[in-house]
Structure formats: structure tokens, C-alpha cells
Short mmCIF file of C-alpha atoms in Angstrom, two decimals:
data_model
loop_
_atom_site.label_atom_id
_atom_site.label_comp_id
_atom_site.label_asym_id
_atom_site.label_seq_id
_atom_site.Cartn_x
_atom_site.Cartn_y
_atom_site.Cartn_z
CA MET J 1 96.93 99.39 95.12
CA LEU J 2 99.02 96.89 93.21
CA SER J 3 96.54 94.06 93.76
CA LEU J 4 93.70 96.16 92.32
CA LYS J 5 95.68 97.10 89.21
CA HIS J 6 96.87 93.53 88.72
CA PRO J 7 94.27 91.02 89.98
CA GLU J 8 96.28 88.22 88.32
CA LEU J 9 98.79 88.70 91.14
CA ASN J 10 96.54 86.74 93.48
CA GLN J 11 97.10 83.55 91.47
CA ILE J 12 100.87 84.07 91.54
CA LEU J 13 100.87 84.68 95.30
CA SER J 14 98.70 81.61 95.88
CA SER J 15 101.59 79.44 94.70
CA LEU J 16 103.97 81.09 97.18
CA PRO J 17 103.59 79.96 100.83
CA VAL J 18 105.79 82.80 102.09
CA GLY J 19 108.78 84.76 100.82
CA LEU J 20 109.94 87.34 98.28
CA LEU J 21 109.07 87.89 94.63
CA THR J 22 110.19 90.41 92.04
CA ALA J 23 108.13 91.87 89.21
CA ARG J 24 109.30 94.05 86.34
CA THR J 25 107.38 97.21 85.46
CA ASP J 26 106.81 98.69 82.02
CA GLU J 27 109.70 101.08 82.80
CA ASN J 28 111.97 98.02 83.21
CA LYS J 29 112.34 98.61 86.95
CA LEU J 30 111.90 95.82 89.46
CA ILE J 31 109.50 96.00 92.38
CA LEU J 32 109.61 93.81 95.49
CA ILE J 33 106.63 91.73 96.63
CA LEU J 34 106.81 90.22 100.12
CA LYS J 35 104.37 87.61 101.44
CA LEU J 36 104.72 87.57 105.22
CA SER J 37 102.97 87.17 108.54
CA LYS J 38 101.04 90.15 109.87
CA GLU J 39 103.61 90.47 112.69
CA MET J 40 106.48 90.86 110.21
CA ILE J 41 104.53 93.40 108.15
CA LEU J 42 103.69 95.45 111.25
CA ALA J 43 107.33 95.33 112.39
CA ALA J 44 108.40 96.65 108.97
CA LYS J 45 105.76 99.38 109.12
CA ILE J 46 106.76 100.49 112.62
CA THR J 47 110.53 100.48 112.05
CA ARG J 48 110.14 101.85 108.51
CA GLY J 49 112.17 99.10 106.96
CA PHE J 50 113.80 95.71 107.38
CA ARG J 51 117.22 94.08 106.97
CA ILE J 52 118.63 91.59 104.48
CA SER J 53 121.57 89.40 105.43
CA PHE J 54 123.54 87.14 103.09
CA VAL J 55 124.71 84.39 105.42
CA PRO J 56 127.80 82.33 104.46
CA TYR J 57 127.65 78.55 104.77
CA SER J 58 129.25 75.44 103.27
CA VAL J 59 127.71 72.38 101.63
CA ASN J 60 129.83 69.53 100.27
CA GLU J 61 132.95 71.66 100.84
CA LYS J 62 131.51 74.44 98.66
CA ASN J 63 130.97 77.97 100.02
CA HIS J 64 127.59 79.60 99.40
CA HIS J 65 125.29 82.28 100.78
CA ALA J 66 121.73 82.05 102.10
CA LEU J 67 119.36 85.01 102.28
CA LEU J 68 117.93 85.87 105.70
CA VAL J 69 115.32 88.66 105.93
CA LEU J 70 115.07 90.29 109.37
CA PHE J 71 112.21 92.29 110.88
CA PRO J 72 113.23 93.76 114.26
CA ASP J 73 110.29 93.57 116.68
CA ASN J 74 112.16 93.83 120.00
CA PHE J 75 115.69 94.21 121.29
CA GLU J 76 116.25 90.48 121.87
CA GLU J 77 115.61 88.61 118.66
CA PRO J 78 114.15 89.87 115.35
CA LEU J 79 111.46 88.08 113.42
CA SER J 80 113.19 86.38 110.52
CA LEU J 81 112.47 84.68 107.23
CA VAL J 82 114.78 82.36 105.31
CA HIS J 83 114.48 82.85 101.56
CA SER J 84 115.98 80.50 98.98
CA PHE J 85 119.03 81.96 97.25
CA TYR J 86 120.16 79.64 94.49
CA GLU J 87 121.78 80.29 91.13
CA ASN J 88 118.65 81.13 89.15
CA LEU J 89 116.74 84.03 87.61
CA LYS J 90 114.83 84.77 90.84
CA SER J 91 118.02 85.31 92.83
CA ARG J 92 119.65 87.37 90.07
CA GLU J 93 116.59 89.63 89.94
CA LEU J 94 116.67 90.08 93.72
CA LEU J 95 120.27 91.27 93.48
CA GLU J 96 119.31 93.58 90.60
CA LEU J 97 116.37 94.96 92.59
CA PHE J 98 118.41 95.71 95.71
CA SER J 99 121.06 97.36 93.47
CA GLN J 100 118.55 99.92 92.15
CA ASP J 101 118.68 103.46 93.54
CA THR J 102 115.10 103.05 94.74
CA PHE J 103 112.37 100.44 94.50
CA GLN J 104 108.84 99.84 95.73
CA SER J 105 108.06 97.19 98.37
CA TYR J 106 104.55 95.69 98.51
CA PHE J 107 103.54 93.61 101.53
CA PHE J 108 100.92 90.84 101.47
CA ASP J 109 99.76 88.53 104.25
CA GLU J 110 99.23 84.76 104.10
CA HIS J 111 95.79 85.28 102.53
CA ASN J 112 97.31 87.35 99.68
CA ARG J 113 95.87 90.58 101.09
CA GLU J 114 97.84 93.76 100.34
CA LEU J 115 98.47 95.65 103.59
CA LEU J 116 101.38 98.03 103.01
CA ALA J 117 103.40 99.58 100.17
CA CYS J 118 106.51 101.72 100.59
CA ASN J 119 109.15 103.43 98.48
CA SER J 120 112.43 101.85 99.56
CA PHE J 121 116.21 102.16 99.24
CA LEU J 122 119.45 100.79 100.69
CA PRO J 123 121.43 103.49 102.55
CA ASN J 124 124.68 101.53 101.99
CA LEU J 125 123.96 100.96 98.33
CA GLU J 126 127.54 101.08 97.02
CA GLN J 127 128.66 98.57 99.63
CA PHE J 128 125.83 96.26 98.58
CA ARG J 129 126.67 96.61 94.88
CA ASN J 130 130.24 95.60 95.64
CA LEU J 131 129.10 92.60 97.67
CA ALA J 132 126.60 91.53 94.99
CA THR J 133 129.46 90.81 92.60
CA GLU J 134 131.04 88.47 95.18
CA LEU J 135 127.98 86.59 96.42
CA ASN J 136 127.87 82.90 95.65
CA PRO J 137 124.35 81.46 95.41
CA GLY J 138 124.35 77.69 95.72
CA GLN J 139 123.16 75.27 93.10
CA GLU J 140 119.85 73.82 94.21
CA SER J 141 121.10 70.38 93.16
CA ASP J 142 123.92 70.68 95.72
CA HIS J 143 121.42 70.55 98.55
CA PRO J 144 120.04 67.07 99.26
CA THR J 145 117.34 68.63 101.44
CA SER J 146 116.06 72.16 101.86
CA MET J 147 117.93 74.32 104.32
CA THR J 148 116.01 74.72 107.54
CA PHE J 149 115.09 77.95 109.26
CA GLU J 150 117.06 76.85 112.33
CA GLU J 151 120.23 76.12 110.33
CA VAL J 152 120.36 79.51 108.61
CA ASN J 153 119.63 81.37 111.85
CA GLU J 154 122.41 79.39 113.53
CA TRP J 155 124.86 80.31 110.76
CA TYR J 156 123.80 83.95 111.15
CA SER J 157 124.33 83.87 114.91
CA ASP J 158 127.71 82.14 114.56
CA ALA J 159 129.01 84.58 111.95
CA PRO J 160 131.44 87.23 113.29
CA ASP J 161 129.61 90.34 114.53
CA ASN J 162 126.24 88.87 113.48
CA ASN J 163 127.30 88.90 109.83
CA ALA J 164 127.39 92.72 109.87
CA SER J 165 129.51 93.07 106.72
CA ASN J 166 126.91 91.12 104.71
CA THR J 167 123.82 92.71 106.31
CA PHE J 168 122.02 95.75 104.89
CA GLU J 169 119.21 98.02 105.97
CA VAL J 170 116.27 98.49 103.62
CA THR J 171 114.75 101.85 104.53
CA PHE J 172 111.30 103.22 103.65
CA SER J 173 111.36 106.83 102.43
CA SER J 174 107.59 107.20 101.98
CA ASP J 175 104.36 105.30 101.40
CA VAL J 176 103.35 104.43 97.85
CA TYR J 177 99.75 105.27 98.74
CA PRO J 178 98.10 106.66 101.90
CA ALA J 179 98.03 104.15 104.74
CA ILE J 180 94.78 102.18 105.02
CA THR J 181 93.87 100.86 108.47
CA HIS J 182 90.80 98.70 107.79
CA PHE J 183 89.72 96.65 104.78
CA ILE J 184 86.46 95.02 103.66
CA ASP J 185 86.75 92.54 100.80
CA SER J 186 83.40 92.56 99.02
CA THR J 187 84.74 90.04 96.47
CA GLN J 188 85.23 87.36 99.13
CA ALA J 189 82.25 86.14 101.12
CA PHE J 190 82.15 83.41 103.75
CA SER J 191 79.48 81.60 105.72
CA PRO J 192 79.88 81.89 109.49
CA MET J 193 77.11 79.28 109.67
CA PRO J 194 75.56 77.26 106.83
CA GLY J 195 72.94 79.49 105.21
CA ASP J 196 74.43 82.76 106.49
CA LEU J 197 76.68 85.07 104.45
CA SER J 198 79.22 87.73 105.48
CA PHE J 199 82.07 89.64 103.85
CA VAL J 200 85.70 89.32 104.91
CA HIS J 201 87.02 92.23 106.99
CA TYR J 202 90.57 92.65 108.23
CA SER J 203 93.25 95.07 109.42
CA LEU J 204 97.00 95.00 109.99
CA GLU J 205 96.97 96.43 113.50
CA ARG J 206 94.59 94.58 115.79
CA THR J 207 93.83 95.75 119.31
CA GLU J 208 91.09 93.13 119.69
CA PRO J 209 92.33 90.12 117.72
CA GLY J 210 89.66 87.52 118.43
CA ASP J 211 87.17 87.76 115.58
CA GLN J 212 89.76 88.44 112.86
CA GLN J 213 92.02 85.60 114.00
CA GLU J 214 89.12 83.15 114.11
CA LEU J 215 88.10 84.15 110.59
CA ASP J 216 91.69 83.80 109.37
CA ILE J 217 91.81 80.29 110.86
CA LEU J 218 88.54 79.41 109.13
CA LEU J 219 89.94 80.64 105.80
CA LEU J 220 93.08 78.50 106.21
CA LEU J 221 91.02 75.43 107.07
CA LYS J 222 88.74 76.11 104.11
CA LYS J 223 91.83 75.98 101.89
CA ILE J 224 92.73 72.57 103.35
CA ILE J 225 89.26 70.99 103.45
CA PRO J 226 87.21 73.08 100.99
CA ASP J 227 84.21 70.74 100.93
CA ALA J 228 83.69 70.79 104.71
CA ASP J 229 80.87 72.60 106.50
CA PHE J 230 82.19 75.43 108.67
CA TYR J 231 80.73 77.05 111.76
CA LEU J 232 82.28 80.26 113.09
CA ASN J 233 81.58 80.85 116.80
CA PRO J 234 78.68 78.35 116.94
CA VAL J 235 76.35 79.01 119.89
CA ARG J 236 74.73 76.13 121.74
CA THR J 237 70.94 76.21 121.69
CA ASP J 238 70.67 75.04 125.32
CA THR J 239 73.03 77.43 127.12
CA LYS J 240 73.25 80.22 124.49
CA LYS J 241 77.02 80.09 124.99
CA GLU J 242 79.74 79.70 122.37
CA PHE J 243 80.68 76.04 121.84
CA VAL J 244 84.07 76.49 120.11
CA ASP J 245 85.65 79.23 118.02
CA VAL J 246 85.52 77.25 114.77
CA LEU J 247 83.92 73.89 113.93
CA ALA J 248 84.66 72.10 110.66
CA ALA J 249 82.91 68.91 109.56
CA ASN J 250 83.49 66.78 106.49
CA ASP J 251 82.48 63.19 105.67
CA SER J 252 85.12 61.59 107.88
CA HIS J 253 85.93 64.06 110.67
CA VAL J 254 84.62 66.80 112.90
CA LEU J 255 87.21 69.33 114.07
CA PHE J 256 86.81 71.52 117.17
CA VAL J 257 89.07 74.60 117.12
CA GLN J 258 89.92 76.95 119.98
CA ALA J 259 91.84 80.05 118.93
CA LYS J 260 93.95 82.19 121.24
CA ASP J 261 95.67 85.25 119.79
CA SER J 262 97.24 88.43 121.13
CA PRO J 263 96.79 91.94 119.72
CA ASN J 264 98.96 92.88 116.75
CA THR J 265 100.20 96.24 118.01
CA GLU J 266 103.56 97.95 118.47
CA SER J 267 103.57 97.43 122.24
CA LEU J 268 102.89 93.70 121.87
CA LEU J 269 105.54 93.29 119.16
CA ARG J 270 108.14 94.86 121.43
CA THR J 271 107.26 92.57 124.33
CA SER J 272 110.17 90.44 125.54
CA ILE J 273 110.45 86.78 124.50
CA PRO J 274 109.87 85.48 128.08
CA ARG J 275 106.76 87.64 128.37
CA LYS J 276 105.44 86.38 125.01
CA ALA J 277 106.05 82.77 126.10
CA SER J 278 104.23 83.42 129.37
CA LYS J 279 101.24 84.84 127.49
CA THR J 280 101.10 81.74 125.31
CA LEU J 281 100.97 79.49 128.39
CA ALA J 282 98.22 81.60 129.96
CA HIS J 283 96.17 81.47 126.76
CA LEU J 284 96.82 77.75 126.42
CA LYS J 285 95.60 77.02 129.94
CA LYS J 286 92.27 78.68 129.16
CA ALA J 287 91.96 76.98 125.76
CA VAL J 288 92.60 73.54 127.28
CA GLU J 289 89.72 73.96 129.72
CA GLN J 290 87.44 75.17 126.91
CA MET J 291 88.41 72.18 124.75
CA LYS J 292 87.72 69.76 127.61
CA GLY J 293 84.28 71.34 127.98
CA ALA J 294 83.55 70.99 124.25
CA PHE J 295 84.66 67.34 124.22
CA ASN J 296 82.59 66.48 127.29
CA HIS J 297 79.49 68.14 125.83
CA HIS J 298 79.95 66.20 122.59
CA LYS J 299 80.27 62.89 124.45
CA LYS J 300 76.93 63.52 126.13
CA ASN J 301 75.33 64.99 123.00
CA PRO J 302 76.51 63.32 119.76
CA VAL J 303 73.99 65.48 117.89
CA LEU J 304 75.21 69.07 118.29
CA LYS J 305 72.68 71.88 117.95
CA PHE J 306 73.58 75.50 117.30
CA SER J 307 71.62 78.70 116.87
CA GLY J 308 71.82 80.28 113.40
CA GLU J 309 70.52 83.57 112.03
CA GLN J 310 68.14 81.79 109.68
CA LYS J 311 67.50 78.49 111.45
CA GLU J 312 68.87 76.03 113.97
CA CYS J 313 71.96 74.18 112.74
CA VAL J 314 72.47 70.51 113.56
CA VAL J 315 75.74 68.56 113.37
CA ASP J 316 75.15 64.84 113.77
CA VAL J 317 78.64 63.55 114.53
CA GLY J 318 77.62 59.92 114.02
CA GLU J 319 80.59 57.65 113.32
CA ARG J 320 82.92 60.47 112.32
CA GLU J 321 86.21 60.96 114.16
CA VAL J 322 86.36 64.03 116.41
CA LEU J 323 89.64 65.92 116.80
CA GLY J 324 90.57 69.10 118.64
CA LEU J 325 92.97 71.81 117.53
CA ILE J 326 94.19 74.67 119.71
CA VAL J 327 95.74 77.52 117.72
CA VAL J 328 97.88 80.08 119.56
CA LYS J 329 99.83 83.06 118.29
CA GLU J 330 103.31 81.61 118.84
CA LEU J 331 104.94 78.52 120.34
CA PHE J 332 108.34 78.45 122.05
CA ALA J 333 110.73 75.49 122.05
CA GLU J 334 111.65 75.91 125.71
CA ASP J 335 108.03 75.27 126.74
CA ALA J 336 107.58 72.07 124.71
CA GLU J 337 107.14 69.96 127.86
CA LYS J 338 104.27 72.16 129.03
CA TYR J 339 102.59 71.83 125.63
CA TRP J 340 102.89 68.05 125.89
CA GLU J 341 101.37 68.12 129.38
CA ALA J 342 98.38 70.06 128.03
CA ILE J 343 97.80 67.52 125.24
CA GLU J 344 98.16 64.62 127.67
CA SER J 345 95.75 66.25 130.14
CA ILE J 346 93.02 66.60 127.52
CA PHE J 347 93.42 62.97 126.45
CA ALA J 348 93.55 61.64 130.02
CA ILE J 349 90.36 63.43 131.08
CA THR J 350 88.24 63.19 127.92
CA GLY J 351 89.79 60.34 125.93
CA MET J 352 89.78 62.70 122.93
CA ARG J 353 92.70 63.72 120.74
CA CYS J 354 93.75 67.36 120.56
CA LEU J 355 96.81 69.04 119.08
CA ILE J 356 98.41 72.42 119.67
CA VAL J 357 99.82 74.54 116.84
CA ASP J 358 100.68 78.17 116.37
CA TYR J 359 99.13 80.20 113.56
CA THR J 360 102.27 80.05 111.40
CA GLU J 361 102.23 76.25 111.62
CA LEU J 362 98.57 76.13 110.59
CA HIS J 363 99.47 78.26 107.58
CA LEU J 364 102.16 75.68 106.80
CA TYR J 365 99.54 72.92 106.97
CA SER J 366 97.39 74.89 104.50
CA ASN J 367 100.24 74.74 101.97
CA GLU J 368 101.49 71.21 102.63
CA THR J 369 98.33 69.17 103.28
CA ASN J 370 94.90 68.72 101.74
CA ALA J 371 91.57 67.10 102.55
CA ASP J 372 93.08 63.62 102.17
CA SER J 373 96.22 64.16 104.27
CA PHE J 374 95.32 66.80 106.87
CA PHE J 375 93.46 64.67 109.40
CA PRO J 376 95.76 61.62 109.02
CA THR J 377 98.72 63.93 109.69
CA LEU J 378 97.11 65.23 112.89
CA GLU J 379 96.27 61.69 114.01
CA PHE J 380 99.78 60.46 113.25
CA LEU J 381 101.33 63.30 115.24
CA HIS J 382 99.08 62.67 118.24
CA THR J 383 99.86 58.94 118.21
CA ASN J 384 103.58 59.72 118.05
CA MET J 385 103.33 62.15 120.94
CA MET J 386 101.47 59.68 123.13
CA GLU J 387 104.05 56.98 122.39
CA LYS J 388 107.10 59.20 122.95
CA LYS J 389 105.49 61.31 125.69
CA GLN J 390 106.80 64.52 124.22
CA PHE J 391 105.56 67.44 122.14
CA ILE J 392 106.19 67.00 118.41
CA ARG J 393 105.64 69.49 115.60
CA ALA J 394 105.07 68.58 111.97
CA ARG J 395 107.96 68.95 109.55
CA PHE J 396 107.48 69.04 105.79
CA ASN J 397 110.15 68.79 103.08
#
């Protein structure tokens, strides 16, 4: 595996929230490194490839191209990633890489875990080589703000024939190494409860997502608030039932997290958009009731007691602020009003503040906020939502 041969790669990937990298081998060939969501990686694995599209657009009356990477997961709308494509060494190396007869593609998730590696090529290579000489990457200084995901997707949709003349298949011919289905990382340990110790385990395909998703959420939160105490699936001492999926407590705040994920399988990836949106609402309804229960228990019991493997764990909330966070697999713009109604319902019944994010958004928080800004950002968003009576998502430059 590439990550085993080159452990220094982890540090490089840690500086990349998501996207594409190139690396040059001793043979002077470029390899492609992709840091993506597990859904995108599984889509690439199932379809044995992905697509790259150079989308034309104009800024300040200058014509440029943006790079859109597409991972077809169903027949309605592919998963997509906007990658910066400016006039710099990174973009020139991407063009050089895709112009090679063959290249290797290595796929990593948001935790820098290597999950897939394939030998790759472009079937329409000569057409791409011709286009590469005509592409016009923009100057980063020409863009007053970063291009948004929505803008590039809109340009792609508006282009004639879905930008077919500038879109290319990347096809996998074979695996670089035999496929691995399950991983245990003995170099990375975590504490499900203070005093306990476990190793990280994970897989790309997930038929039962719960425990892996909850651990992934804990790892993202640990990146944001590293000095906090974390509790994974804490069990109440009185009822012997799970209190929340994840609890995080630092000097100023206590965070209750309810996680709702769906399996990461081929059948789920190919589910229609309306069906995916419906699943999110069903999961959200259950999570809202669980969060209300957690808040109400806390209000009656400011000193929370949980069963641990070694000893009973106690969280004395004291004067700390308590916030709730519901994390679902995916949010859909057309259901924003229903998400707002869920947030308002929790606040109306419990008087406690809770926000709703999808997993991709939480990953964004882990790259854009830290222990000083994370909780104020959540509080600011909730205040804004209550004032405007609408669902609002965080946006970062």
C-alpha cells in the first residue's frame, strides 16, 4: 500500500481537506492521489472509474476552465467534486498525469485512510491530449472569492450536451493490490470512554454503518476539540440504555451527538434522490426524539453518570453550555424547511439548542474551525436560524 511505503504521505494529506494530488515516482511518472468521501470511493470502485470534466466559465470577461470530478452513483445525478484549476504547477501536473498512457490512482478517505488503488487510463487519450493544449486555467488572483460547488455544477449543467466534448472517462484496468475489505489500524488508538482503549477499525463497504460512523464522527470532533473528553455510546447507569451516540466535554461546553447513517453499499448508492431524501427525514425524526430525551434527562440530572469498563464515569455539566448536534448522511436543499422545523421543535420543547449537519459538513467544520471557534460558530448559526426562522448551513471562504 502506498501509505505503508510512504508514511510521510499522512502529513501531506492532513493539509488537504478534499481533492486531488499528484506525486512523481522515481521513474518520473506521476500517480494520482484522491482524498474523497467513502461514497465517492465506493462509486468509483463499483463503476471501475470516474469522469473528469473541464467546465468553461468567464470571470471579468476572461474565459477559463474549472475541473469537475464526477462519480456516477445513480442515473439521476452523479456525486461530484470541484477541484481548483488555476495556472500553477499542480494544474500542469494534473494535465501531464491524465496525458500519460497509464497511471495509478490511490483513494483515501477524510481520515487519510487508504481504501482503494487502481491502474487507470483514459480511453479517449488522444482527444484529451488535444484538449489539454487548449485549456485555459484561470489566474487565482482573478477570482475575488473561491468558486462555489453550486456555481461549477450550474456551469456544467448549462453547457451544451453536459459539456460532453470536455468530459473524459477515467477507466480502471486492474487493482494495484488485491482488494482489502476490512482494516484495523493498530497505530491509532482511541478511548470510547475515559480510561478505556480500543483500536480504530473501518471498511469501505458498510452494511451496518452505526458503529463505524459514530467512531468517524468522534475522530472528526477530536480533530476540532482535541483536549475534550469523549464518550462513545455512553450508557446510563440507571436505565442501562445508551444516552447519546457521542458525548464531548471541554471546559466551556458539553456536546450531545446523535448520528444517523445509511449503509455504504452499491444498492444504497444507486437509490434515487427522492428516496435518499426520504430516508434522511425518517432518520432525522428518530434522532430528534432521541435528542429531546437526552436534553430532558440532563435537565433533571446535571451530573451525568455512565457505565464504563473500568469504572463509572461522571460528567458534571455544572455551568458549561450544552449543545446538541444531529449528524445525518446527507442533507437536501428541498427539505430545508423540514430541517428548520426539527430544530425549532427541539428548542420549543426542551429550551436547548441543537443543530443538524450532514457528515460532509462536519468534515468541513473539522478543517475550518478549532476549539476556539467551533462552539461559537454553532451558537451563531442557531441564533441566526431562530431569528430568521429558516434552516441555515455554515459557509466558509
